[in-house]
Coordinates of C-alpha atoms in Angstrom, one line a residue:
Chain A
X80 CA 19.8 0.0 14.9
X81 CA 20.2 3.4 13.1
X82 CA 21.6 2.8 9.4
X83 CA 19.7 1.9 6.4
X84 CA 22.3 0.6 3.5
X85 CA 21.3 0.3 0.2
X86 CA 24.5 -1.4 -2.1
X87 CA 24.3 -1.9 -5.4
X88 CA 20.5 -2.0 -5.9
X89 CA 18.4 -1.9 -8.7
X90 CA 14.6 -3.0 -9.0
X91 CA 12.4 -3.3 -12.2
X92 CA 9.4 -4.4 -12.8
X93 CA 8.8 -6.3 -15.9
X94 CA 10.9 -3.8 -19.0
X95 CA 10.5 -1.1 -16.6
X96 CA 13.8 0.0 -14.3
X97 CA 12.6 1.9 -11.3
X98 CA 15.6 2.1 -9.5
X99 CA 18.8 1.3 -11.2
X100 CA 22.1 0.6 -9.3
X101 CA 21.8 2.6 -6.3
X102 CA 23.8 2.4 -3.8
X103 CA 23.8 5.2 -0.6
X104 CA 24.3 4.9 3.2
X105 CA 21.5 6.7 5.4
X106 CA 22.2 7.3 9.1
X107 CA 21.5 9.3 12.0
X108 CA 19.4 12.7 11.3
X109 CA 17.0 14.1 9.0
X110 CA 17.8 13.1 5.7
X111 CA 15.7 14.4 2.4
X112 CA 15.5 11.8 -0.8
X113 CA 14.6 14.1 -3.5
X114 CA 13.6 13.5 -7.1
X115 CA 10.9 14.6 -9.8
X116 CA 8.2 12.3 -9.9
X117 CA 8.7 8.7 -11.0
X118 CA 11.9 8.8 -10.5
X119 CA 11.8 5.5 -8.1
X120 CA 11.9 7.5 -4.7
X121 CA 8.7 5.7 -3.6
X122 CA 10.4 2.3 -4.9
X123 CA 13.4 3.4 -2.9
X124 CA 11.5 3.8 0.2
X125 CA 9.7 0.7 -0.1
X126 CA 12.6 -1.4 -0.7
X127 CA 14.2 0.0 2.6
X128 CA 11.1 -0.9 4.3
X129 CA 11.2 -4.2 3.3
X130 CA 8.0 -3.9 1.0
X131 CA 9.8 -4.8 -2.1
X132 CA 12.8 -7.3 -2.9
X133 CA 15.5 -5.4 -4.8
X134 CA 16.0 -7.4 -8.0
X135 CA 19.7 -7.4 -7.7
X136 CA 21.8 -5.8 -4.8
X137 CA 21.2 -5.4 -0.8
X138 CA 19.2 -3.5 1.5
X139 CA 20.0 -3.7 5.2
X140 CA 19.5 -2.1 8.3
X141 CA 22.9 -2.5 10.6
X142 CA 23.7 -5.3 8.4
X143 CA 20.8 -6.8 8.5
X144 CA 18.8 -7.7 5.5
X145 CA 15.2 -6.1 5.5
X146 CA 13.4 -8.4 3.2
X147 CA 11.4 -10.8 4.4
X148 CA 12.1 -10.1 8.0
X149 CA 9.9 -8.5 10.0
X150 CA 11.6 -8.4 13.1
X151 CA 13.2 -5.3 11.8
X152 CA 10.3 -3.3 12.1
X153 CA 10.7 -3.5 15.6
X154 CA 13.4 -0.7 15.0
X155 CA 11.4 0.9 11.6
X156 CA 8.5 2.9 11.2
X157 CA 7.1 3.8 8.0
X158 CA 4.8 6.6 7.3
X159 CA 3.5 5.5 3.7
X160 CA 2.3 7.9 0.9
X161 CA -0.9 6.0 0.3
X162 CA -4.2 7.2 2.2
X163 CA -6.0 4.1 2.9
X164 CA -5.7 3.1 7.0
X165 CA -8.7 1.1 8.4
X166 CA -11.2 4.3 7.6
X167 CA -13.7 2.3 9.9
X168 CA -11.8 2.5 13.1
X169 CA -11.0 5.8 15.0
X170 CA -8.0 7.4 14.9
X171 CA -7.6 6.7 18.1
X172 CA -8.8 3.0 17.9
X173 CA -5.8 2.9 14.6
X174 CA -3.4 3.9 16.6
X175 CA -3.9 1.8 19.7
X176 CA -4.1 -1.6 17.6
X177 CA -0.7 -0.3 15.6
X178 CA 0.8 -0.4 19.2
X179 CA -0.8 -3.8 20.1
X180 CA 0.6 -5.2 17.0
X181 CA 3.9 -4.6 17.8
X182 CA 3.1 -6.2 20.9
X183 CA 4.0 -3.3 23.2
X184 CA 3.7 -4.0 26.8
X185 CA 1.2 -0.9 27.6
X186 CA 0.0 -0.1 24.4
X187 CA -2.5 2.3 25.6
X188 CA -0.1 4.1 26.9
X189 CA 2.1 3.7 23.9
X190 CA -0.8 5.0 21.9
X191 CA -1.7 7.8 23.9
X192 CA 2.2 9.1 24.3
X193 CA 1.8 9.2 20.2
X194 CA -1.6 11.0 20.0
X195 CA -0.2 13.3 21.6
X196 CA 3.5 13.9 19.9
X197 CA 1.4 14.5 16.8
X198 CA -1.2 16.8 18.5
X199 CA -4.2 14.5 17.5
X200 CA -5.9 13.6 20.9
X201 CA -9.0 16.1 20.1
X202 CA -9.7 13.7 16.7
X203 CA -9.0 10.6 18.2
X204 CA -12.0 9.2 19.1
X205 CA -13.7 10.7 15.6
X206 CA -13.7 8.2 12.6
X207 CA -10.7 8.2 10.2
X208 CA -12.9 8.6 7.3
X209 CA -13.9 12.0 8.8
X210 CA -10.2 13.2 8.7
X211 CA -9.0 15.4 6.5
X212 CA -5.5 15.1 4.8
X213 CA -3.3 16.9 7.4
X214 CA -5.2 14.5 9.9
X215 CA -4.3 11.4 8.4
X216 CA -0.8 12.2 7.8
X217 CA -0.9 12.9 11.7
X218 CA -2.5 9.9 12.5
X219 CA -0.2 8.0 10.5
X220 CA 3.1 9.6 11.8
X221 CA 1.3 8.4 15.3
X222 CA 1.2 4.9 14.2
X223 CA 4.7 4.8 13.3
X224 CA 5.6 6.5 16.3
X225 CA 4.2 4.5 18.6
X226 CA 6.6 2.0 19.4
X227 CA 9.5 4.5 19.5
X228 CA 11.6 3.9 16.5
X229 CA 15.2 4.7 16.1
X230 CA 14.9 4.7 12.0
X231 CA 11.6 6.7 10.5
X232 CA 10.4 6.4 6.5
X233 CA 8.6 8.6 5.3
X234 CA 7.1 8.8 1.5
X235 CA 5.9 12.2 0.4
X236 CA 4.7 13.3 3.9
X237 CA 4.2 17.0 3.0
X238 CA 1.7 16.0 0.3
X239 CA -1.6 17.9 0.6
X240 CA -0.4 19.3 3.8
X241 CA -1.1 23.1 4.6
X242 CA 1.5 25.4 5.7
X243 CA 1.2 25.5 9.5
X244 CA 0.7 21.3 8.7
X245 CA 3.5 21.7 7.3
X246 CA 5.3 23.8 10.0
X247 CA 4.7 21.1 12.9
X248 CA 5.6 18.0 10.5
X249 CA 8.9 19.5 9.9
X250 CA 9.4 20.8 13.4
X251 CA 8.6 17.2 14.6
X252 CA 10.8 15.5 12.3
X253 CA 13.7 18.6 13.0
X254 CA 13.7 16.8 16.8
X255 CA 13.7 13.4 16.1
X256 CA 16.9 14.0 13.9
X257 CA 18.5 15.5 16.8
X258 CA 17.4 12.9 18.9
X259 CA 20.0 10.9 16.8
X260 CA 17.2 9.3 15.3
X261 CA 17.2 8.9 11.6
X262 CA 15.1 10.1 9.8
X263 CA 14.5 9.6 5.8
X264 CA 11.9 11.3 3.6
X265 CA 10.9 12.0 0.0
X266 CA 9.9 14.5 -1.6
X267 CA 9.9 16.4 -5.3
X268 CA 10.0 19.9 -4.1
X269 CA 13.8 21.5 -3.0
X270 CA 12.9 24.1 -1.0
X271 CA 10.9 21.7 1.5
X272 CA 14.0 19.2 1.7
X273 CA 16.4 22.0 1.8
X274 CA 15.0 23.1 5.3
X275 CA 14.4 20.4 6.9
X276 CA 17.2 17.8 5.6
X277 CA 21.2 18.3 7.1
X278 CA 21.9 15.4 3.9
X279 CA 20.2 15.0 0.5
X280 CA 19.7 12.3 -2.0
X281 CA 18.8 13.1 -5.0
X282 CA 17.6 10.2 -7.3
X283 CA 16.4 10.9 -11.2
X284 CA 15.1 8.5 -13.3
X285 CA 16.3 5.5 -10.6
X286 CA 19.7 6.9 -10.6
X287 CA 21.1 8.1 -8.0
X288 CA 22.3 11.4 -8.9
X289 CA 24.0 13.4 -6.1
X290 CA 24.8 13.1 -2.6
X291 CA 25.8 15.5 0.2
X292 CA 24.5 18.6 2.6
X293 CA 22.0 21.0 0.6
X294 CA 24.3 24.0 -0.1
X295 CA 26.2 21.4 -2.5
X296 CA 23.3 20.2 -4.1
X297 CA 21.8 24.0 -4.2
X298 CA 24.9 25.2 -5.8
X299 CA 24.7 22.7 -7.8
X300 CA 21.5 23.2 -9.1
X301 CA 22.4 26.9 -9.4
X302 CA 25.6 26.7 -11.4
X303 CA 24.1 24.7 -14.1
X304 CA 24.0 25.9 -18.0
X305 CA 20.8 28.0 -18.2
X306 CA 19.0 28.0 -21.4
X307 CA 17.0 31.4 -22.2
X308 CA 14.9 32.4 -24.9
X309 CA 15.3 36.3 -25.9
X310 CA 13.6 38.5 -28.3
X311 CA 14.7 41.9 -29.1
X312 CA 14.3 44.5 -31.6
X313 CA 17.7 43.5 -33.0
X314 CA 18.4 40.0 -32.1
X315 CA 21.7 39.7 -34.5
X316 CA 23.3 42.2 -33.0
X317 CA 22.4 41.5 -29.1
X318 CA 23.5 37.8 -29.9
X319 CA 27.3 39.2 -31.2
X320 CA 26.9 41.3 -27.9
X321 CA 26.3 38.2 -25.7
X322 CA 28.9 36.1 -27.2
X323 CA 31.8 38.5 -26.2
X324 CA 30.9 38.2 -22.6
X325 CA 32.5 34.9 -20.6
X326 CA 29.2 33.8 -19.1
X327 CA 27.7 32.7 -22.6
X328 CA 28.5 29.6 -23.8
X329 CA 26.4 29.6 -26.6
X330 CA 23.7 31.8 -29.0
X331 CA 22.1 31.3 -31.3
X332 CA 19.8 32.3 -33.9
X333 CA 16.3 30.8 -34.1
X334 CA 14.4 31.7 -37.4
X335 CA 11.6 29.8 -36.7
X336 CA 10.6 31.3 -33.4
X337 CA 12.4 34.4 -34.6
X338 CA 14.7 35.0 -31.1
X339 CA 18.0 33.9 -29.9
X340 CA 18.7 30.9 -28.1
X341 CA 21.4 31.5 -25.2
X342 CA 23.2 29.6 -23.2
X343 CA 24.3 30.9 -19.8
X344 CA 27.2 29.2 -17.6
X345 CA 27.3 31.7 -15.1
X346 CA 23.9 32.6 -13.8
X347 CA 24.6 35.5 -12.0
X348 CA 26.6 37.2 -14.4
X349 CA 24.2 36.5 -17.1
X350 CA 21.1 38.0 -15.4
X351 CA 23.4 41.1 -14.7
X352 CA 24.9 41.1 -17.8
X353 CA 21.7 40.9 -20.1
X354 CA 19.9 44.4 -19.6
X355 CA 23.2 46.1 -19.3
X356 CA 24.1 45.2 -22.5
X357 CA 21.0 45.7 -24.4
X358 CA 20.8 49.5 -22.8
X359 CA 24.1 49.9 -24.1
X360 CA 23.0 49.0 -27.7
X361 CA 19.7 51.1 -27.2
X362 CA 18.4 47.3 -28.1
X363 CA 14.8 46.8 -26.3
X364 CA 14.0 43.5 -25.3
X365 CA 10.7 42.1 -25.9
X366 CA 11.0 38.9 -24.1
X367 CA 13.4 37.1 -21.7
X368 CA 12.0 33.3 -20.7
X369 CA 13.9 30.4 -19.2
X370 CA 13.7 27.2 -21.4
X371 CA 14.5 24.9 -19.1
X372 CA 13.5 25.8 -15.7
X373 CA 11.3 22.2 -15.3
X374 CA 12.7 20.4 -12.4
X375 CA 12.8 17.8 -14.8
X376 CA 16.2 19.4 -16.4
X377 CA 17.4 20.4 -13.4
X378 CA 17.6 17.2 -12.5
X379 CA 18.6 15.9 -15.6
X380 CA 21.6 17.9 -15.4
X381 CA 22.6 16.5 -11.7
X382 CA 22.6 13.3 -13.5
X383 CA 24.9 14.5 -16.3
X384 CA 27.3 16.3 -14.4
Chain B
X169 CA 5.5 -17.9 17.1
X170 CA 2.3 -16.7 17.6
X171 CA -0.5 -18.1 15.2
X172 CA -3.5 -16.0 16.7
X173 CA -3.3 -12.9 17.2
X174 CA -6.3 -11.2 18.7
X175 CA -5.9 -7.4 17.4
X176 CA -5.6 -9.0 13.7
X177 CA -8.7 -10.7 14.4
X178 CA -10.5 -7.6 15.5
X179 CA -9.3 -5.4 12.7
X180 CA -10.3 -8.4 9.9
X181 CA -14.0 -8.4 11.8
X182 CA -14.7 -5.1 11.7
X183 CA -13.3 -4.9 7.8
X184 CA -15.6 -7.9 7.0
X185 CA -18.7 -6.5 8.9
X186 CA -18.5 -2.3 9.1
X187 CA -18.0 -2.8 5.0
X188 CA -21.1 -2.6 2.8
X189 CA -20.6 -5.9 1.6
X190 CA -21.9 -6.9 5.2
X191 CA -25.3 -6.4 3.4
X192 CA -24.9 -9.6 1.2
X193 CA -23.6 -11.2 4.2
X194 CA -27.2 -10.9 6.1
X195 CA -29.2 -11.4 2.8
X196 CA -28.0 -14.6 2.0
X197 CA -29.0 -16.7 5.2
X198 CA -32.3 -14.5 5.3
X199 CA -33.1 -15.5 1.6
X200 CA -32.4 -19.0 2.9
X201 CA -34.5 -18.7 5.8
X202 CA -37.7 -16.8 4.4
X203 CA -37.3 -19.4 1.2
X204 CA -37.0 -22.7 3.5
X205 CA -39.9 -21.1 5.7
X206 CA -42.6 -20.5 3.0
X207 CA -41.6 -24.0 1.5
X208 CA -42.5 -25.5 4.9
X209 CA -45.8 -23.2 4.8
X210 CA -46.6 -23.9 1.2
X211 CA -45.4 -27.7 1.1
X212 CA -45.6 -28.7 4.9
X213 CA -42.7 -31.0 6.2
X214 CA -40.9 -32.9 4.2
X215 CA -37.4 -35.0 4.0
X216 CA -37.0 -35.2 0.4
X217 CA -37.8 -31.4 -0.2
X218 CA -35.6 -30.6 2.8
X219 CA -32.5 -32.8 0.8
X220 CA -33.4 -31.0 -2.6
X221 CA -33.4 -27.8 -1.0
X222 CA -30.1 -27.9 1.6
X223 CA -28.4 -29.5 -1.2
X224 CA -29.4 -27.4 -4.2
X225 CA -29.7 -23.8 -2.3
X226 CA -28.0 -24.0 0.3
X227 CA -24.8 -25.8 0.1
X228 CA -24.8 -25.3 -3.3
X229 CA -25.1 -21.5 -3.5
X230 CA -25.6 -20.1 -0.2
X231 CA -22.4 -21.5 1.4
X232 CA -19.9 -21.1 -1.6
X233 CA -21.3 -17.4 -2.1
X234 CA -21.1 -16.6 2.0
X235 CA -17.2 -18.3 1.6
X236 CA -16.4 -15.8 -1.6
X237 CA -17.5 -12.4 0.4
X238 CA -15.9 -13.7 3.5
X239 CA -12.7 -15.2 2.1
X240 CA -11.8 -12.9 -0.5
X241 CA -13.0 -9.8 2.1
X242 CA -10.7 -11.1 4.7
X243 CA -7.4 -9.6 2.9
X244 CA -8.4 -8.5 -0.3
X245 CA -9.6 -4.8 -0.1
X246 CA -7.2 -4.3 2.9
X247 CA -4.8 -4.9 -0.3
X248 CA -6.4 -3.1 -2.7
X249 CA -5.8 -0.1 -0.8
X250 CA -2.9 -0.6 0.6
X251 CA -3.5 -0.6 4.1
X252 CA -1.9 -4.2 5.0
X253 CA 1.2 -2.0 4.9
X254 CA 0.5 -1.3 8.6
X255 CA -0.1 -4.9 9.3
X256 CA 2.8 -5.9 7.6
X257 CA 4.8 -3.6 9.1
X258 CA 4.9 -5.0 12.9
X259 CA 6.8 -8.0 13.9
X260 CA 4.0 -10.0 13.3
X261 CA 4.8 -13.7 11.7
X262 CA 3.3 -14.2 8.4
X263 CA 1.6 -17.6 9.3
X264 CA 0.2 -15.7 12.5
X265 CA -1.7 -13.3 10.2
X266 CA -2.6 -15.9 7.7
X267 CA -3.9 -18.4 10.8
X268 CA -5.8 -15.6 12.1
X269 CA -7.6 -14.8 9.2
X270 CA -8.3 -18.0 8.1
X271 CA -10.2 -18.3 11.7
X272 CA -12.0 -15.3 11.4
X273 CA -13.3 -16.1 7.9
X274 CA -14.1 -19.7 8.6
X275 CA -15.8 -18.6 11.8
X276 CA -18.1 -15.8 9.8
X277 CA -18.6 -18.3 7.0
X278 CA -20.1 -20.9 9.6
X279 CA -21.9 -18.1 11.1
X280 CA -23.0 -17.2 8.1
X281 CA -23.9 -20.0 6.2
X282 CA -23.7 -23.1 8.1
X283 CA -25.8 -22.1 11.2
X284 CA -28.0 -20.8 8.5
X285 CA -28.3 -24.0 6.7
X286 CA -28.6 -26.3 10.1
X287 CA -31.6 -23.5 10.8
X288 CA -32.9 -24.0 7.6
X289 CA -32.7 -27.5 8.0
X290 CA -34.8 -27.3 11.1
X291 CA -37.7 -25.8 9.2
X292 CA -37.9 -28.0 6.4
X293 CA -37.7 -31.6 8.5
X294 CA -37.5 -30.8 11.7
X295 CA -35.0 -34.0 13.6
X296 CA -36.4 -35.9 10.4
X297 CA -33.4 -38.2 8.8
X298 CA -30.5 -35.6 11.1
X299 CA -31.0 -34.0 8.2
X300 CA -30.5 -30.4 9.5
X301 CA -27.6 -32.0 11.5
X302 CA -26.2 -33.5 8.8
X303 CA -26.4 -30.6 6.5
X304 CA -25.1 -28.1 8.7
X305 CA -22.5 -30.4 9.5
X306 CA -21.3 -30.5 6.1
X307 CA -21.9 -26.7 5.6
X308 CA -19.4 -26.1 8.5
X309 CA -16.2 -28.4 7.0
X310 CA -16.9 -26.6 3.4
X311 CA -17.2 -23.1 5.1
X312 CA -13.9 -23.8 6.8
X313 CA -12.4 -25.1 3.3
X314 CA -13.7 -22.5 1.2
X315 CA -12.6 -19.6 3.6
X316 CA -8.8 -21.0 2.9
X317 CA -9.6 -21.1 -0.5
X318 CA -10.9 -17.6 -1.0
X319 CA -8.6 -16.2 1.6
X320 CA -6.1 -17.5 -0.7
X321 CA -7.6 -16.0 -3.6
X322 CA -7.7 -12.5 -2.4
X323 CA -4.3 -12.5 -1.3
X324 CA -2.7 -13.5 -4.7
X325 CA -5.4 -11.6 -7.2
X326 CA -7.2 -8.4 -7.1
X327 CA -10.2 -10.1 -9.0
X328 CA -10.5 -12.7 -6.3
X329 CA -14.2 -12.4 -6.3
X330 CA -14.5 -12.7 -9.3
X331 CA -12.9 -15.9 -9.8
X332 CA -14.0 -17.0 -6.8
X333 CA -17.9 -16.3 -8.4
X334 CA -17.0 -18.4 -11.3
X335 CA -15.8 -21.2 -9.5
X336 CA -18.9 -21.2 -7.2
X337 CA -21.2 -20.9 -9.8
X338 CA -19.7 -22.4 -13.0
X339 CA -17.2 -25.2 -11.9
X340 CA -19.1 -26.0 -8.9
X341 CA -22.7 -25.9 -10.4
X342 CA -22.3 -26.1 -14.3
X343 CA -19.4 -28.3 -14.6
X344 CA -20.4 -30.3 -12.0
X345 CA -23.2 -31.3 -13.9
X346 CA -22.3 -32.2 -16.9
X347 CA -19.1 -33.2 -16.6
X348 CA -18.9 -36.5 -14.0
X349 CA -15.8 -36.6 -12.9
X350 CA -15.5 -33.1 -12.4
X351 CA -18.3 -33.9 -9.6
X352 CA -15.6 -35.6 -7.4
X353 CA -12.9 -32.6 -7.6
X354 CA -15.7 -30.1 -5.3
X355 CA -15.7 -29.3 -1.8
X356 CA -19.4 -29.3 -2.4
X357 CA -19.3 -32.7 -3.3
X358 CA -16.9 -33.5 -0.4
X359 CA -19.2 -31.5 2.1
X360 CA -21.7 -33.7 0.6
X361 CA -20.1 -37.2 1.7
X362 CA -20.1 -35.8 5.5
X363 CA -23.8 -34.9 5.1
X364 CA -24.4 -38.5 3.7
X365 CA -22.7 -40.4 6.4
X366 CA -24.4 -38.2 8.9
X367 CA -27.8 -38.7 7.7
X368 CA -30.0 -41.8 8.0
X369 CA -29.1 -43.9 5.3
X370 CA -30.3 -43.6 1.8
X371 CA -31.4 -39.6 2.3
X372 CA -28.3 -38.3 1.2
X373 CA -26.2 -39.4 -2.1
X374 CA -22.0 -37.9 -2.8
X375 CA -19.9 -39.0 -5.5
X376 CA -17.2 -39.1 -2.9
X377 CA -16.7 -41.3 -0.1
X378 CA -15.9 -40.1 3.3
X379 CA -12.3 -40.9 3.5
X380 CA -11.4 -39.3 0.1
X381 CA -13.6 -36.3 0.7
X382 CA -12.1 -35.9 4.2
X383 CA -8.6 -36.2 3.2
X384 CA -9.5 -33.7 0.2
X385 CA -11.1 -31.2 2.5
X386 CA -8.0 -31.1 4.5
X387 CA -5.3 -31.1 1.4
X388 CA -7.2 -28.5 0.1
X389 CA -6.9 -26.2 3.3
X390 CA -4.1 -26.7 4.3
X391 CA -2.3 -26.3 0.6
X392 CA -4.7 -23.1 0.2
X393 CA -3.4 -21.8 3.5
X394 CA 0.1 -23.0 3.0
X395 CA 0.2 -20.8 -0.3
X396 CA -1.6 -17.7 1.3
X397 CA 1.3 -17.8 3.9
X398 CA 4.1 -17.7 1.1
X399 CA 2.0 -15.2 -0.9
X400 CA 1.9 -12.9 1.9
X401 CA 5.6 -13.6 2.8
X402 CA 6.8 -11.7 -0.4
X403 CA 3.8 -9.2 -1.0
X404 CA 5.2 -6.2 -2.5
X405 CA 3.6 -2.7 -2.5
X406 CA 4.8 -1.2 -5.6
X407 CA 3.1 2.1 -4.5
X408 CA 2.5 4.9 -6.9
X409 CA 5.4 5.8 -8.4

């Protein structure tokens, strides 16, 4: 029981489409679902746990349809983004009735084998409503962990971590991937998928954008059309400057912010390029400031491309 | 398929008691008591005070209140916040978790409120007419009803209490009232037509006979139930974002 297939599906709620036509195959290993926020990750994640119908399309586990059947999560373990987990019991109370509902046949020991994978046995017999963030998140990768899993969701788990947190999570989620486990998480920030994850997904605005290991999607990201904004003591004659040079695709002349608009299609060049040609003109230049450096068009350009 | 399930109970107790609105849950049958006690003080023993008062306090209010914390307490704010995820994600039948539920909120609901009311009872007449016999009695079947009902409620709303309050108060005590035959569609009512039979004759009055009221009770739990089962079967958690 080790692949999650999502064919085909979209889910909206009411006018809204959250995800729209997704379709990807997740198997054996870390892999990272990325996306800016609201982009239908979490939607994603529910649907493959079987907490949402997709409106139209499939979501299966080895073939096996995940809606409405709960003896899938014999095999799944979900780690959900929201906080709320029985705050009255202790942690380790919450774990030890996650392992008696799964009906485990010692679920102390269950229980007790994931305290300690997550390093929590010190907290566990202190309430959960004591617990900071990093010791919830803990506490709740102990609860999915406790009946041994082969297939791991997790939805934003780096949230409000701190570093070191951050560190052990990615550490323990590193060895569960080589156990041949699989492991699928979200998150909006690249640099935390890119070391952890061996595969990325990346969904924007409930599209499902790109798909492969992170140097593609990093060169991706990289290669796109760069937009600056650049003022200098003579803008005319740095834009006719600019223009003769392959990596500008574009310049133009803004009057009303009174700078040039450029378009760069080689990044590297174009950062090199810039200052060498303004010292060449004995042009100063006053300012130099990406456009379009929200995650929000990097994305958008994944989509477009 | 298991339809009790032991660690669900525990986890539903402990959200219905360690919560604050465990408070109303002791003030209720204390109000009754310390009210039923001064009335036997003030006013001494007496049947037909011990009639107005079970039926007008304490199956009227204090039982349909006691059913709205329990029932809607029983699922509702473990929904609200999102933490039936973890119950839902075990391989756990739905009924199982429904059943259990149910049991635990009937139970507290009879704990509650009907031992209250039998208690109650006691004070006011003593043995007198099986009065406190026969109201308890019927405090217990419309504990167990209204804990389906309510259960129900808070797993398809998020203002169960809410419209579990109005129906209490407003269908169950205005309407009730001025409307006759809105009399015969209450559990209170239907509660009522056990108390009657129970009691010696003449003491109690229901607009329902027994049969109806019996056969009403038990449509109306085990529809309530049936429909918390299905609701619970396709709960989605639409998360954040």
């Amino acid at each position: 029981m080790t692949t999650l297939s999502v064919d085909r599906a979209s889910r909206w709620f009411g006018n809204v489409v959250a995800v729209n036509d997704v379709t990807m195959t997740i198997g054996p290993g870390v892999t990272g679902l990325l996306g800016p926020n609201g982009a239908g990750k979490s939607t994603l994640i529910n649907m493959m746990g079987g907490f949402l119908a997709p409106s139209t399309g499939a979501v299966t586990l080895d073939g096996e349809p995940v809606w409405q059947n709960e003896g899938v999560y014999r095999h799944i373990g979900v780690v959900p983004e929201r906080e709320a987990m029985y705050d009255f019991l202790t942690g380790g109370e919450f774990v030890l009735a996650n392992a008696e509902l799964h009906g485990l046949p010692d679920p102390g020991a269950a229980a007790a084998r994931a305290l300690a994978t997550v390093e929590m046995e010190y907290a566990q017999d202190r309430r959960i409503s004591t617990y900071s963030k990093g010791m919830r998140q803990r506490v709740k990768m102990a609860s999915a962990l406790v009946h041994d899993p082969s297939v791991l969701l997790l939805d934003e788990p780096f949230n409000g971590m701190d570093p070191r947190q951050r560190l052990q999570l990615m550490e323990m989620l590193r060895r569960m991937g080589e156990d041949g486990r699989t492991v699928l998480f979200s998150s909006h920030i690249l640099e935390e998928v890119e070391q952890l994850a061996h595969h990325i997904e990346v969904v924007v605005a409930g599209r499902h954008a790109a798909s492969g290991d992170f140097r593609k999607i990093r060169r991706m990201m990289t290669d796109r059309p760069h937009h600056y904004l650049v003022r200098s003591s003579d803008d005319r004659r740095l834009a006719s400057a600019l223009i003769a040079d392959g990596s500008t695709a574009g310049v133009e002349l803004d009057p009303a912010e009174r700078a040039l608009r450029v378009r760069a299609v080689d990044f590297a060049r174009f950062t090199e390029l810039l200052p060498r040609v303004a010292k060449e003109n004995g042009i100063r230049l006053l300012t130099v400031s990406p456009s379009d450096e929200s995650l929000e068009s990097v994305f958008s350009y994944l989509v477009s491309a | 398929m298991q339809i009790y399930n032991t660690t669900v109970a525990r986890l539903t107790y402990r959200g219905l008691l360690g919560r604050r609105r465990a408070l109303l849950l002791f003030g209720l049958p204390g109000l009754l008591l310390v009210v039923a006690g001064a009335v036997r003080l003030l006013a001494g023993r007496d049947e037909a005070t011990a009639v107005g008062m079970l039926g007008g306090f304490a199956l009227a209010t204090v039982v349909p209140l006691v059913g709205v914390i329990v029932g809607t307490g029983a699922t509702g704010p473990e929904i609200d916040d999102g933490s039936i995820v973890y119950l839902l994600a075990k391989p756990l039948s739905r009924p199982g978790i429904v059943l259990t539920k149910l049991a635990v909120a009937a139970g507290t609901t009879i704990a509650f409120a009907a031992v209250p009311t039998y208690l109650a009872g006691l004070l006011l007449a003593g043995n007198g007419g099986r009065i406190a016999v026969a109201f308890g009695a019927a405090a217990a079947v419309a504990s167990v009803a209204y804990a389906a009902l309510f259960l129900f409620l808070g797993i398809v709303t998020r203002h169960a209490v809410v419209v579990g309050l109005v129906y209490a108060l407003v269908w169950e005590g205005v309407v009730g009232s001025f409307i006759p035959g809105a009399k015969a569609l209450s559990v209170q009512q239907w509660a009522l037509a056990l108390a009657q039979e129970t009691a010696a004759a003449g003491t109690v009055t229901s607009e329902v006979g027994l049969p109806l009221a019996s056969a009403l009770l038990a449509v109306l739990t085990a529809t309530a139930t049936w429909f918390a089962v299905q609701r619970l079967r396709s709960l989605t958690l639409a998360g954040e974002a």
